[in-house]
mmCIF file of C-alpha atoms in Angstrom:
data_model
loop_
_atom_site.group_PDB
_atom_site.id
_atom_site.type_symbol
_atom_site.label_atom_id
_atom_site.label_comp_id
_atom_site.label_asym_id
_atom_site.label_seq_id
_atom_site.Cartn_x
_atom_site.Cartn_y
_atom_site.Cartn_z
ATOM 1 C CA PHE A 705 104.577 -37.597 3.180
ATOM 2 C CA ARG A 706 101.788 -35.874 5.052
ATOM 3 C CA MET A 707 101.963 -37.704 8.348
ATOM 4 C CA ASP A 708 99.984 -37.152 11.526
ATOM 5 C CA GLN A 709 101.190 -37.616 15.102
ATOM 6 C CA HIS A 710 100.659 -41.389 14.761
ATOM 7 C CA GLY A 711 102.818 -41.665 11.625
ATOM 8 C CA GLN A 712 99.857 -42.221 9.294
ATOM 9 C CA ASN A 713 100.024 -40.853 5.752
ATOM 10 C CA LEU A 714 96.768 -38.888 5.787
ATOM 11 C CA ASN A 715 96.514 -38.909 1.983
ATOM 12 C CA ARG A 716 95.630 -42.607 2.217
ATOM 13 C CA TYR A 717 92.516 -42.159 4.390
ATOM 14 C CA TYR A 718 90.197 -39.898 2.369
ATOM 15 C CA THR A 719 88.053 -42.805 1.138
ATOM 16 C CA ASN A 720 87.058 -44.125 4.547
ATOM 17 C CA PRO A 721 88.509 -42.156 7.488
ATOM 18 C CA GLU A 722 87.726 -43.214 11.052
ATOM 19 C CA CYS A 723 86.683 -40.524 13.501
ATOM 20 C CA THR A 724 89.026 -41.688 16.271
ATOM 21 C CA LEU A 725 92.054 -42.638 14.113
ATOM 22 C CA GLN A 726 92.054 -39.868 11.468
ATOM 23 C CA PRO A 727 90.004 -37.053 13.070
ATOM 24 C CA SER A 728 91.305 -34.259 10.818
ATOM 25 C CA ILE A 729 90.489 -36.159 7.623
ATOM 26 C CA TYR A 730 87.167 -37.350 9.056
ATOM 27 C CA GLY A 731 86.211 -33.762 9.928
ATOM 28 C CA ALA A 732 87.310 -32.349 6.576
ATOM 29 C CA LYS A 733 85.489 -35.072 4.657
ATOM 30 C CA SER A 734 82.340 -34.606 6.735
ATOM 31 C CA LEU A 735 82.271 -30.889 5.892
ATOM 32 C CA ILE A 736 82.970 -31.553 2.211
ATOM 33 C CA ASP A 737 80.182 -34.157 2.072
ATOM 34 C CA TYR A 738 77.778 -31.800 3.876
ATOM 35 C CA TYR A 739 78.351 -28.877 1.508
ATOM 36 C CA ALA A 740 78.361 -31.123 -1.577
ATOM 37 C CA THR A 741 75.069 -32.752 -0.538
ATOM 38 C CA ASN A 742 73.494 -29.313 -0.071
ATOM 39 C CA GLY A 743 74.731 -28.060 -3.453
ATOM 40 C CA LYS A 744 77.063 -25.515 -1.878
ATOM 41 C CA LEU A 745 80.427 -27.002 -2.848
ATOM 42 C CA VAL A 746 81.941 -25.620 -6.034
ATOM 43 C CA VAL A 747 85.536 -26.764 -5.659
ATOM 44 C CA TYR A 748 87.761 -28.418 -3.074
ATOM 45 C CA LEU A 749 91.504 -27.795 -3.221
ATOM 46 C CA ASP A 750 93.967 -29.650 -1.016
ATOM 47 C CA PHE A 751 97.265 -27.736 -0.987
ATOM 48 C CA HIS A 752 100.414 -29.356 0.322
ATOM 49 C CA ALA A 753 103.960 -30.181 -0.698
ATOM 50 C CA HIS A 754 104.997 -33.283 -2.592
ATOM 51 C CA ALA A 755 107.524 -35.692 -1.103
ATOM 52 C CA SER A 756 109.782 -35.958 -4.154
ATOM 53 C CA LYS A 757 108.550 -33.562 -6.862
ATOM 54 C CA ARG A 758 109.556 -29.896 -6.927
ATOM 55 C CA GLY A 759 107.723 -26.879 -8.294
ATOM 56 C CA CYS A 760 104.093 -25.802 -8.583
ATOM 57 C CA PHE A 761 101.706 -28.264 -10.213
ATOM 58 C CA ILE A 762 98.338 -29.898 -9.613
ATOM 59 C CA TYR A 763 97.317 -33.521 -9.392
ATOM 60 C CA GLY A 764 93.734 -33.636 -10.618
ATOM 61 C CA ASN A 765 91.060 -36.231 -11.151
ATOM 62 C CA VAL A 766 89.702 -37.850 -14.277
ATOM 63 C CA LEU A 767 86.057 -36.796 -14.439
ATOM 64 C CA ASP A 768 83.257 -38.734 -16.136
ATOM 65 C CA SER A 769 81.925 -35.847 -18.217
ATOM 66 C CA VAL A 770 84.094 -34.512 -21.059
ATOM 67 C CA ASP A 771 82.895 -30.983 -20.279
ATOM 68 C CA ASP A 772 83.835 -31.381 -16.603
ATOM 69 C CA GLN A 773 87.258 -32.772 -17.546
ATOM 70 C CA ILE A 774 87.871 -29.823 -19.871
ATOM 71 C CA GLN A 775 87.010 -27.428 -17.047
ATOM 72 C CA ASN A 776 89.253 -29.408 -14.716
ATOM 73 C CA GLN A 777 92.275 -29.089 -16.981
ATOM 74 C CA LEU A 778 91.417 -25.574 -18.172
ATOM 75 C CA TYR A 779 91.722 -24.319 -14.603
ATOM 76 C CA CYS A 780 95.330 -25.534 -14.527
ATOM 77 C CA LYS A 781 96.068 -24.115 -17.971
ATOM 78 C CA LEU A 782 94.779 -20.699 -16.913
ATOM 79 C CA ILE A 783 97.047 -20.736 -13.874
ATOM 80 C CA ALA A 784 100.019 -21.569 -16.118
ATOM 81 C CA LEU A 785 99.161 -18.732 -18.489
ATOM 82 C CA ASN A 786 99.110 -16.260 -15.617
ATOM 83 C CA THR A 787 102.321 -17.141 -13.791
ATOM 84 C CA PRO A 788 105.726 -18.425 -14.888
ATOM 85 C CA HIS A 789 105.991 -20.385 -11.626
ATOM 86 C CA PHE A 790 103.316 -22.958 -12.483
ATOM 87 C CA ASP A 791 104.262 -26.078 -14.469
ATOM 88 C CA TYR A 792 101.256 -27.272 -16.508
ATOM 89 C CA GLU A 793 103.295 -30.118 -18.010
ATOM 90 C CA GLY A 794 103.993 -31.273 -14.457
ATOM 91 C CA CYS A 795 100.264 -31.677 -13.761
ATOM 92 C CA LEU A 796 98.751 -35.144 -13.690
ATOM 93 C CA PHE A 797 95.085 -36.023 -14.171
ATOM 94 C CA SER A 798 94.433 -39.605 -13.141
#
């Protein structure tokens, strides 16, 4: 798990981080919100290892628009087509 110095799994605080308890997530989310609000955010990628799954894969979101979802999954498919080290079948969109 991605733990901080207080033993908190930081992946669980993206929805509502507190400035004093999860400062790194609070800061990252503040910047993401700022750039998204100003129309300057194209993509946000959070790279880190998985606790129990091996290999290269992406966990993605389910997007409301069919076109956006196609783009979401197409990005992963293009990675898989360009490297033998990426496991498209290991990706999860939920």
